[in-house]
Amino acid sequence: MMNNQPPMATPSPARTPGKRRGQHFFPQTPSTVDREQALRDYKLTIEYKHLKQHCPGGVYLIPSFDDIRLFHGVIFVRRGSFTNGIFKFTLECDPKYNDRNLHPKVTFSSYVYNPHVHPDTGEVDLRIAYPVWDSSKHYLVTALTYVKRIFYRKDYNEVGEDEEAKFPNQEALRLFKTDPDAYRRRVQECVRESQRSVFLNDPGCTIRFKEEEKSYEIFRDIMKQRFMENDGGDSYPDDVCRMVTVDDTLQAIEQTQRLARGEEEEG
């Protein structure tokens, strides 16, 4: 006799969300794309951890709250033409950073008058400094070291004309080479502007500056008068250390609060 029942349909393995072994369910493993992206993200976190011991002095970098590949930074310039400048910037990495020839992008939010910084966008010329970004040689610390170096450069004697022609701020380069005094004046304007705008914090920025409250200044003066000066009003020698107890600190805080309230009432 012929069997008239249709054959049983076999589920396609491609449509099965997972495999069963006995009573246990094993979900599918992540796709190759997801694994590769996770590896890139992991490498980036290792680079950032590396900065804890190797970040250039005076440069600080903090990740954003929402994006693992966006960082907020600031550089404090301690000597040279840009002395006392406080310049904020962002560092962005492409999703495929660490896998292909893709440079990080450093952009200053503070105004910077420098041959290596674009006068309109604030972007640093990393692509000119490193035409090929090799993930086995170049890291976040490479970019930050270069960012610091552009504030301390003293000459361009070793730079060829072809390379100079690629600098984003040609006016700054021209003044640097032909009229050093005019260049320094422009730089000083830029430094003063960075100091005036230091308390202007961009939305979402993880490096934020806050103006010091009056009470902090009062407390600092009280502690200095009590514990850093002798009865004659002179400072103690550097090798003399005076013990400050908890009660001393609490008394100074109470005095600070009284003086701060008094100033508010007078105001």
PDB file of C-alpha atoms in Angstrom:
ATOM      1  CA  MET A   1       0.000   0.000   0.000  1.00  0.00           C
ATOM      2  CA  MET A   2       1.076   3.485  -0.765  1.00  0.00           C
ATOM      3  CA  ASN A   3       1.517   5.956   2.111  1.00  0.00           C
ATOM      4  CA  ASN A   4      -0.607   9.026   1.262  1.00  0.00           C
ATOM      5  CA  GLN A   5       0.597  11.124   4.236  1.00  0.00           C
ATOM      6  CA  PRO A   6       2.894  14.022   3.286  1.00  0.00           C
ATOM      7  CA  PRO A   7       6.466  13.820   4.523  1.00  0.00           C
ATOM      8  CA  MET A   8       7.319  15.624   7.776  1.00  0.00           C
ATOM      9  CA  ALA A   9       8.935  19.042   7.228  1.00  0.00           C
ATOM     10  CA  THR A  10      12.381  19.382   8.696  1.00  0.00           C
ATOM     11  CA  PRO A  11      13.181  22.791  10.279  1.00  0.00           C
ATOM     12  CA  SER A  12      15.933  24.661   8.520  1.00  0.00           C
ATOM     13  CA  PRO A  13      19.061  24.954  10.681  1.00  0.00           C
ATOM     14  CA  ALA A  14      19.394  28.586   9.561  1.00  0.00           C
ATOM     15  CA  ARG A  15      16.042  29.443  11.131  1.00  0.00           C
ATOM     16  CA  THR A  16      16.698  27.698  14.399  1.00  0.00           C
ATOM     17  CA  PRO A  17      17.607  30.228  17.093  1.00  0.00           C
ATOM     18  CA  GLY A  18      19.626  27.678  18.994  1.00  0.00           C
ATOM     19  CA  LYS A  19      20.415  24.021  19.527  1.00  0.00           C
ATOM     20  CA  ARG A  20      19.029  21.670  22.147  1.00  0.00           C
ATOM     21  CA  ARG A  21      21.140  19.075  23.840  1.00  0.00           C
ATOM     22  CA  GLY A  22      19.014  16.994  26.125  1.00  0.00           C
ATOM     23  CA  GLN A  23      17.024  19.434  28.232  1.00  0.00           C
ATOM     24  CA  HIS A  24      19.526  22.315  27.872  1.00  0.00           C
ATOM     25  CA  PHE A  25      19.272  25.213  25.419  1.00  0.00           C
ATOM     26  CA  PHE A  26      22.446  26.679  23.898  1.00  0.00           C
ATOM     27  CA  PRO A  27      21.970  30.093  22.220  1.00  0.00           C
ATOM     28  CA  GLN A  28      23.930  30.974  19.129  1.00  0.00           C
ATOM     29  CA  THR A  29      27.336  32.565  19.555  1.00  0.00           C
ATOM     30  CA  PRO A  30      27.773  36.267  18.628  1.00  0.00           C
ATOM     31  CA  SER A  31      28.448  37.024  15.000  1.00  0.00           C
ATOM     32  CA  THR A  32      31.943  37.509  13.705  1.00  0.00           C
ATOM     33  CA  VAL A  33      31.266  41.235  13.299  1.00  0.00           C
ATOM     34  CA  ASP A  34      30.254  41.548  16.950  1.00  0.00           C
ATOM     35  CA  ARG A  35      33.320  39.651  18.110  1.00  0.00           C
ATOM     36  CA  GLU A  36      35.632  41.817  16.035  1.00  0.00           C
ATOM     37  CA  GLN A  37      34.047  45.014  17.354  1.00  0.00           C
ATOM     38  CA  ALA A  38      34.288  43.746  20.929  1.00  0.00           C
ATOM     39  CA  LEU A  39      37.997  43.073  20.366  1.00  0.00           C
ATOM     40  CA  ARG A  40      38.539  46.607  19.031  1.00  0.00           C
ATOM     41  CA  ASP A  41      36.723  48.067  22.037  1.00  0.00           C
ATOM     42  CA  TYR A  42      38.812  45.945  24.378  1.00  0.00           C
ATOM     43  CA  LYS A  43      42.040  47.139  22.753  1.00  0.00           C
ATOM     44  CA  LEU A  44      40.902  50.751  23.185  1.00  0.00           C
ATOM     45  CA  THR A  45      40.234  50.239  26.900  1.00  0.00           C
ATOM     46  CA  ILE A  46      43.730  48.740  27.246  1.00  0.00           C
ATOM     47  CA  GLU A  47      45.205  51.822  25.547  1.00  0.00           C
ATOM     48  CA  TYR A  48      43.319  54.101  27.918  1.00  0.00           C
ATOM     49  CA  LYS A  49      44.463  52.081  30.942  1.00  0.00           C
ATOM     50  CA  HIS A  50      48.029  52.442  29.645  1.00  0.00           C
ATOM     51  CA  LEU A  51      47.689  56.235  29.961  1.00  0.00           C
ATOM     52  CA  LYS A  52      47.590  55.950  33.753  1.00  0.00           C
ATOM     53  CA  GLN A  53      51.376  55.459  33.777  1.00  0.00           C
ATOM     54  CA  HIS A  54      52.356  57.044  30.461  1.00  0.00           C
ATOM     55  CA  CYS A  55      50.141  60.068  29.800  1.00  0.00           C
ATOM     56  CA  PRO A  56      52.254  63.184  29.035  1.00  0.00           C
ATOM     57  CA  GLY A  57      52.627  65.569  31.954  1.00  0.00           C
ATOM     58  CA  GLY A  58      50.009  68.305  32.092  1.00  0.00           C
ATOM     59  CA  VAL A  59      47.610  66.402  29.806  1.00  0.00           C
ATOM     60  CA  TYR A  60      44.417  64.803  31.148  1.00  0.00           C
ATOM     61  CA  LEU A  61      41.911  62.607  29.307  1.00  0.00           C
ATOM     62  CA  ILE A  62      38.574  61.267  30.593  1.00  0.00           C
ATOM     63  CA  PRO A  63      36.052  59.086  28.692  1.00  0.00           C
ATOM     64  CA  SER A  64      32.596  60.451  27.961  1.00  0.00           C
ATOM     65  CA  PHE A  65      29.582  59.015  29.754  1.00  0.00           C
ATOM     66  CA  ASP A  66      27.789  57.821  26.615  1.00  0.00           C
ATOM     67  CA  ASP A  67      30.424  56.779  24.074  1.00  0.00           C
ATOM     68  CA  ILE A  68      33.431  54.539  24.666  1.00  0.00           C
ATOM     69  CA  ARG A  69      35.189  56.140  21.685  1.00  0.00           C
ATOM     70  CA  LEU A  70      34.788  59.785  22.729  1.00  0.00           C
ATOM     71  CA  PHE A  71      37.123  61.366  25.265  1.00  0.00           C
ATOM     72  CA  HIS A  72      37.314  64.839  26.791  1.00  0.00           C
ATOM     73  CA  GLY A  73      40.736  66.280  27.545  1.00  0.00           C
ATOM     74  CA  VAL A  74      42.617  69.332  28.760  1.00  0.00           C
ATOM     75  CA  ILE A  75      46.241  70.417  28.586  1.00  0.00           C
ATOM     76  CA  PHE A  76      47.922  72.802  31.022  1.00  0.00           C
ATOM     77  CA  VAL A  77      50.936  74.440  29.360  1.00  0.00           C
ATOM     78  CA  ARG A  78      53.686  75.111  31.879  1.00  0.00           C
ATOM     79  CA  ARG A  79      56.416  76.889  29.896  1.00  0.00           C
ATOM     80  CA  GLY A  80      57.199  78.467  26.545  1.00  0.00           C
ATOM     81  CA  SER A  81      55.067  80.853  24.494  1.00  0.00           C
ATOM     82  CA  PHE A  82      51.816  79.232  25.649  1.00  0.00           C
ATOM     83  CA  THR A  83      52.661  79.298  29.384  1.00  0.00           C
ATOM     84  CA  ASN A  84      49.568  79.250  31.649  1.00  0.00           C
ATOM     85  CA  GLY A  85      47.287  78.258  28.793  1.00  0.00           C
ATOM     86  CA  ILE A  86      44.419  75.890  29.651  1.00  0.00           C
ATOM     87  CA  PHE A  87      43.185  74.294  26.457  1.00  0.00           C
ATOM     88  CA  LYS A  88      40.266  71.871  26.260  1.00  0.00           C
ATOM     89  CA  PHE A  89      39.837  69.312  23.500  1.00  0.00           C
ATOM     90  CA  THR A  90      38.019  66.156  22.461  1.00  0.00           C
ATOM     91  CA  LEU A  91      39.528  62.957  21.119  1.00  0.00           C
ATOM     92  CA  GLU A  92      37.333  60.741  18.939  1.00  0.00           C
ATOM     93  CA  CYS A  93      38.068  57.271  17.603  1.00  0.00           C
ATOM     94  CA  ASP A  94      36.354  55.690  14.604  1.00  0.00           C
ATOM     95  CA  PRO A  95      34.413  52.477  15.359  1.00  0.00           C
ATOM     96  CA  LYS A  96      37.081  50.581  13.384  1.00  0.00           C
ATOM     97  CA  TYR A  97      39.986  52.319  15.138  1.00  0.00           C
ATOM     98  CA  ASN A  98      42.755  49.845  16.023  1.00  0.00           C
ATOM     99  CA  ASP A  99      41.847  47.659  13.051  1.00  0.00           C
ATOM    100  CA  ARG A 100      42.544  49.799   9.997  1.00  0.00           C
ATOM    101  CA  ASN A 101      44.526  52.903   9.045  1.00  0.00           C
ATOM    102  CA  LEU A 102      42.190  55.270  10.907  1.00  0.00           C
ATOM    103  CA  HIS A 103      43.592  58.139  12.939  1.00  0.00           C
ATOM    104  CA  PRO A 104      42.038  59.408  16.152  1.00  0.00           C
ATOM    105  CA  LYS A 105      40.624  62.898  15.728  1.00  0.00           C
ATOM    106  CA  VAL A 106      41.720  65.608  18.181  1.00  0.00           C
ATOM    107  CA  THR A 107      39.711  68.838  18.146  1.00  0.00           C
ATOM    108  CA  PHE A 108      40.212  71.813  20.447  1.00  0.00           C
ATOM    109  CA  SER A 109      37.103  73.468  21.842  1.00  0.00           C
ATOM    110  CA  SER A 110      39.318  76.258  23.208  1.00  0.00           C
ATOM    111  CA  TYR A 111      40.678  78.712  20.635  1.00  0.00           C
ATOM    112  CA  VAL A 112      44.296  77.816  19.818  1.00  0.00           C
ATOM    113  CA  TYR A 113      46.518  79.980  17.616  1.00  0.00           C
ATOM    114  CA  ASN A 114      49.050  77.437  16.401  1.00  0.00           C
ATOM    115  CA  PRO A 115      50.342  76.353  12.968  1.00  0.00           C
ATOM    116  CA  HIS A 116      49.216  72.776  13.694  1.00  0.00           C
ATOM    117  CA  VAL A 117      45.606  73.637  14.619  1.00  0.00           C
ATOM    118  CA  HIS A 118      42.952  74.530  12.069  1.00  0.00           C
ATOM    119  CA  PRO A 119      41.792  78.113  12.826  1.00  0.00           C
ATOM    120  CA  ASP A 120      38.119  77.373  12.071  1.00  0.00           C
ATOM    121  CA  THR A 121      37.537  73.775  13.197  1.00  0.00           C
ATOM    122  CA  GLY A 122      40.180  73.462  15.935  1.00  0.00           C
ATOM    123  CA  GLU A 123      41.316  70.082  14.547  1.00  0.00           C
ATOM    124  CA  VAL A 124      44.944  69.056  15.105  1.00  0.00           C
ATOM    125  CA  ASP A 125      46.942  67.919  12.051  1.00  0.00           C
ATOM    126  CA  LEU A 126      47.561  64.340  13.207  1.00  0.00           C
ATOM    127  CA  ARG A 127      47.252  63.032   9.643  1.00  0.00           C
ATOM    128  CA  ILE A 128      50.125  65.251   8.545  1.00  0.00           C
ATOM    129  CA  ALA A 129      52.326  64.205  11.444  1.00  0.00           C
ATOM    130  CA  TYR A 130      51.444  60.518  10.977  1.00  0.00           C
ATOM    131  CA  PRO A 131      50.476  59.851   7.340  1.00  0.00           C
ATOM    132  CA  VAL A 132      50.053  56.163   8.196  1.00  0.00           C
ATOM    133  CA  TRP A 133      48.499  55.232  11.528  1.00  0.00           C
ATOM    134  CA  ASP A 134      49.883  51.815  12.461  1.00  0.00           C
ATOM    135  CA  SER A 135      47.910  50.231  15.305  1.00  0.00           C
ATOM    136  CA  SER A 136      50.974  48.209  16.292  1.00  0.00           C
ATOM    137  CA  LYS A 137      53.055  51.381  16.811  1.00  0.00           C
ATOM    138  CA  HIS A 138      50.626  54.248  17.400  1.00  0.00           C
ATOM    139  CA  TYR A 139      48.276  54.550  20.361  1.00  0.00           C
ATOM    140  CA  LEU A 140      46.267  57.152  22.276  1.00  0.00           C
ATOM    141  CA  VAL A 141      49.459  58.191  24.065  1.00  0.00           C
ATOM    142  CA  THR A 142      51.015  58.878  20.625  1.00  0.00           C
ATOM    143  CA  ALA A 143      48.265  61.357  19.800  1.00  0.00           C
ATOM    144  CA  LEU A 144      48.427  63.042  23.214  1.00  0.00           C
ATOM    145  CA  THR A 145      52.210  63.342  23.064  1.00  0.00           C
ATOM    146  CA  TYR A 146      51.935  65.094  19.718  1.00  0.00           C
ATOM    147  CA  VAL A 147      49.208  67.415  21.032  1.00  0.00           C
ATOM    148  CA  LYS A 148      51.522  68.466  23.844  1.00  0.00           C
ATOM    149  CA  ARG A 149      54.527  68.836  21.533  1.00  0.00           C
ATOM    150  CA  ILE A 150      52.875  71.441  19.289  1.00  0.00           C
ATOM    151  CA  PHE A 151      52.733  73.891  22.227  1.00  0.00           C
ATOM    152  CA  TYR A 152      56.473  73.591  22.920  1.00  0.00           C
ATOM    153  CA  ARG A 153      57.878  73.696  19.400  1.00  0.00           C
ATOM    154  CA  LYS A 154      60.726  76.206  19.034  1.00  0.00           C
ATOM    155  CA  ASP A 155      61.525  76.066  15.309  1.00  0.00           C
ATOM    156  CA  TYR A 156      60.695  74.427  11.985  1.00  0.00           C
ATOM    157  CA  ASN A 157      64.236  74.085  10.652  1.00  0.00           C
ATOM    158  CA  GLU A 158      63.855  70.379   9.967  1.00  0.00           C
ATOM    159  CA  VAL A 159      60.475  70.697   8.217  1.00  0.00           C
ATOM    160  CA  GLY A 160      60.457  70.752   4.426  1.00  0.00           C
ATOM    161  CA  GLU A 161      58.457  73.206   2.321  1.00  0.00           C
ATOM    162  CA  ASP A 162      56.101  70.485   1.085  1.00  0.00           C
ATOM    163  CA  GLU A 163      55.215  69.511   4.636  1.00  0.00           C
ATOM    164  CA  GLU A 164      54.866  73.139   5.770  1.00  0.00           C
ATOM    165  CA  ALA A 165      52.392  73.747   2.940  1.00  0.00           C
ATOM    166  CA  LYS A 166      50.080  71.188   4.560  1.00  0.00           C
ATOM    167  CA  PHE A 167      49.923  72.921   7.960  1.00  0.00           C
ATOM    168  CA  PRO A 168      46.317  73.954   8.672  1.00  0.00           C
ATOM    169  CA  ASN A 169      47.102  77.471   9.975  1.00  0.00           C
ATOM    170  CA  GLN A 170      49.378  79.067   7.377  1.00  0.00           C
ATOM    171  CA  GLU A 171      49.025  82.551   8.883  1.00  0.00           C
ATOM    172  CA  ALA A 172      50.342  81.372  12.250  1.00  0.00           C
ATOM    173  CA  LEU A 173      53.236  79.615  10.522  1.00  0.00           C
ATOM    174  CA  ARG A 174      54.100  82.753   8.546  1.00  0.00           C
ATOM    175  CA  LEU A 175      54.118  84.946  11.672  1.00  0.00           C
ATOM    176  CA  PHE A 176      56.148  82.354  13.566  1.00  0.00           C
ATOM    177  CA  LYS A 177      58.873  82.490  10.909  1.00  0.00           C
ATOM    178  CA  THR A 178      58.801  86.153   9.844  1.00  0.00           C
ATOM    179  CA  ASP A 179      57.554  88.157  12.835  1.00  0.00           C
ATOM    180  CA  PRO A 180      58.129  86.327  16.150  1.00  0.00           C
ATOM    181  CA  ASP A 181      56.952  89.293  18.245  1.00  0.00           C
ATOM    182  CA  ALA A 182      53.614  89.457  16.428  1.00  0.00           C
ATOM    183  CA  TYR A 183      53.274  85.691  16.786  1.00  0.00           C
ATOM    184  CA  ARG A 184      53.866  85.884  20.555  1.00  0.00           C
ATOM    185  CA  ARG A 185      51.223  88.620  20.870  1.00  0.00           C
ATOM    186  CA  ARG A 186      48.673  86.446  19.085  1.00  0.00           C
ATOM    187  CA  VAL A 187      49.630  83.490  21.271  1.00  0.00           C
ATOM    188  CA  GLN A 188      49.235  85.547  24.441  1.00  0.00           C
ATOM    189  CA  GLU A 189      45.752  86.609  23.307  1.00  0.00           C
ATOM    190  CA  CYS A 190      44.940  82.957  22.818  1.00  0.00           C
ATOM    191  CA  VAL A 191      46.283  82.080  26.317  1.00  0.00           C
ATOM    192  CA  ARG A 192      44.230  84.824  27.979  1.00  0.00           C
ATOM    193  CA  GLU A 193      41.120  83.669  26.107  1.00  0.00           C
ATOM    194  CA  SER A 194      41.679  80.103  27.341  1.00  0.00           C
ATOM    195  CA  GLN A 195      41.820  81.374  30.924  1.00  0.00           C
ATOM    196  CA  ARG A 196      38.674  83.499  30.542  1.00  0.00           C
ATOM    197  CA  SER A 197      36.691  80.633  29.040  1.00  0.00           C
ATOM    198  CA  VAL A 198      37.915  77.875  31.352  1.00  0.00           C
ATOM    199  CA  PHE A 199      34.637  77.853  33.320  1.00  0.00           C
ATOM    200  CA  LEU A 200      32.522  77.519  30.164  1.00  0.00           C
ATOM    201  CA  ASN A 201      31.789  73.802  30.081  1.00  0.00           C
ATOM    202  CA  ASP A 202      30.423  72.164  26.946  1.00  0.00           C
ATOM    203  CA  PRO A 203      27.304  69.959  27.366  1.00  0.00           C
ATOM    204  CA  GLY A 204      28.271  66.390  28.174  1.00  0.00           C
ATOM    205  CA  CYS A 205      31.894  67.267  28.880  1.00  0.00           C
ATOM    206  CA  THR A 206      33.399  65.021  31.574  1.00  0.00           C
ATOM    207  CA  ILE A 207      36.133  67.567  32.433  1.00  0.00           C
ATOM    208  CA  ARG A 208      34.377  70.468  34.094  1.00  0.00           C
ATOM    209  CA  PHE A 209      35.841  73.520  35.804  1.00  0.00           C
ATOM    210  CA  LYS A 210      33.991  75.325  38.578  1.00  0.00           C
ATOM    211  CA  GLU A 211      34.757  78.724  40.032  1.00  0.00           C
ATOM    212  CA  GLU A 212      36.072  78.592  43.570  1.00  0.00           C
ATOM    213  CA  GLU A 213      33.513  79.550  46.192  1.00  0.00           C
ATOM    214  CA  LYS A 214      34.331  82.384  48.583  1.00  0.00           C
ATOM    215  CA  SER A 215      34.190  80.028  51.570  1.00  0.00           C
ATOM    216  CA  TYR A 216      37.113  77.988  50.161  1.00  0.00           C
ATOM    217  CA  GLU A 217      39.264  81.107  50.023  1.00  0.00           C
ATOM    218  CA  ILE A 218      38.320  82.052  53.599  1.00  0.00           C
ATOM    219  CA  PHE A 219      39.080  78.532  54.871  1.00  0.00           C
ATOM    220  CA  ARG A 220      42.454  78.473  53.111  1.00  0.00           C
ATOM    221  CA  ASP A 221      43.436  81.819  54.635  1.00  0.00           C
ATOM    222  CA  ILE A 222      42.415  80.678  58.116  1.00  0.00           C
ATOM    223  CA  MET A 223      44.415  77.452  57.852  1.00  0.00           C
ATOM    224  CA  LYS A 224      47.414  79.369  56.558  1.00  0.00           C
ATOM    225  CA  GLN A 225      47.292  81.881  59.408  1.00  0.00           C
ATOM    226  CA  ARG A 226      46.834  79.196  62.055  1.00  0.00           C
ATOM    227  CA  PHE A 227      49.197  76.482  60.935  1.00  0.00           C
ATOM    228  CA  MET A 228      51.643  77.880  58.376  1.00  0.00           C
ATOM    229  CA  GLU A 229      52.727  81.068  60.188  1.00  0.00           C
ATOM    230  CA  ASN A 230      54.303  81.568  63.609  1.00  0.00           C
ATOM    231  CA  ASP A 231      53.272  84.153  66.181  1.00  0.00           C
ATOM    232  CA  GLY A 232      55.325  86.827  64.433  1.00  0.00           C
ATOM    233  CA  GLY A 233      53.434  86.346  61.167  1.00  0.00           C
ATOM    234  CA  ASP A 234      56.374  84.720  59.395  1.00  0.00           C
ATOM    235  CA  SER A 235      56.043  81.410  57.571  1.00  0.00           C
ATOM    236  CA  TYR A 236      57.562  78.317  59.150  1.00  0.00           C
ATOM    237  CA  PRO A 237      60.667  76.906  57.441  1.00  0.00           C
ATOM    238  CA  ASP A 238      60.003  74.173  54.894  1.00  0.00           C
ATOM    239  CA  ASP A 239      61.495  71.528  57.200  1.00  0.00           C
ATOM    240  CA  VAL A 240      59.126  72.386  60.066  1.00  0.00           C
ATOM    241  CA  CYS A 241      55.829  70.488  60.143  1.00  0.00           C
ATOM    242  CA  ARG A 242      53.041  71.463  62.544  1.00  0.00           C
ATOM    243  CA  MET A 243      50.434  68.872  63.497  1.00  0.00           C
ATOM    244  CA  VAL A 244      46.841  69.725  62.521  1.00  0.00           C
ATOM    245  CA  THR A 245      44.216  67.822  64.506  1.00  0.00           C
ATOM    246  CA  VAL A 246      40.593  67.097  63.639  1.00  0.00           C
ATOM    247  CA  ASP A 247      39.468  69.610  66.268  1.00  0.00           C
ATOM    248  CA  ASP A 248      41.693  72.263  64.671  1.00  0.00           C
ATOM    249  CA  THR A 249      40.072  71.631  61.298  1.00  0.00           C
ATOM    250  CA  LEU A 250      36.518  71.679  62.706  1.00  0.00           C
ATOM    251  CA  GLN A 251      37.196  74.982  64.489  1.00  0.00           C
ATOM    252  CA  ALA A 252      38.513  76.453  61.241  1.00  0.00           C
ATOM    253  CA  ILE A 253      35.394  75.272  59.396  1.00  0.00           C
ATOM    254  CA  GLU A 254      33.115  76.874  62.011  1.00  0.00           C
ATOM    255  CA  GLN A 255      35.043  80.145  61.755  1.00  0.00           C
ATOM    256  CA  THR A 256      34.802  79.965  57.954  1.00  0.00           C
ATOM    257  CA  GLN A 257      31.030  79.522  58.131  1.00  0.00           C
ATOM    258  CA  ARG A 258      30.652  82.526  60.467  1.00  0.00           C
ATOM    259  CA  LEU A 259      32.783  84.766  58.272  1.00  0.00           C
ATOM    260  CA  ALA A 260      31.045  83.615  55.089  1.00  0.00           C
ATOM    261  CA  ARG A 261      27.597  84.329  56.585  1.00  0.00           C
ATOM    262  CA  GLY A 262      28.829  87.741  57.738  1.00  0.00           C
ATOM    263  CA  GLU A 263      29.990  88.622  54.209  1.00  0.00           C
ATOM    264  CA  GLU A 264      26.665  87.483  52.734  1.00  0.00           C
ATOM    265  CA  GLU A 265      24.718  89.675  55.195  1.00  0.00           C
ATOM    266  CA  GLU A 266      26.915  92.672  54.409  1.00  0.00           C
ATOM    267  CA  GLY A 267      26.451  92.064  50.684  1.00  0.00           C
TER     268      GLY A 267
END
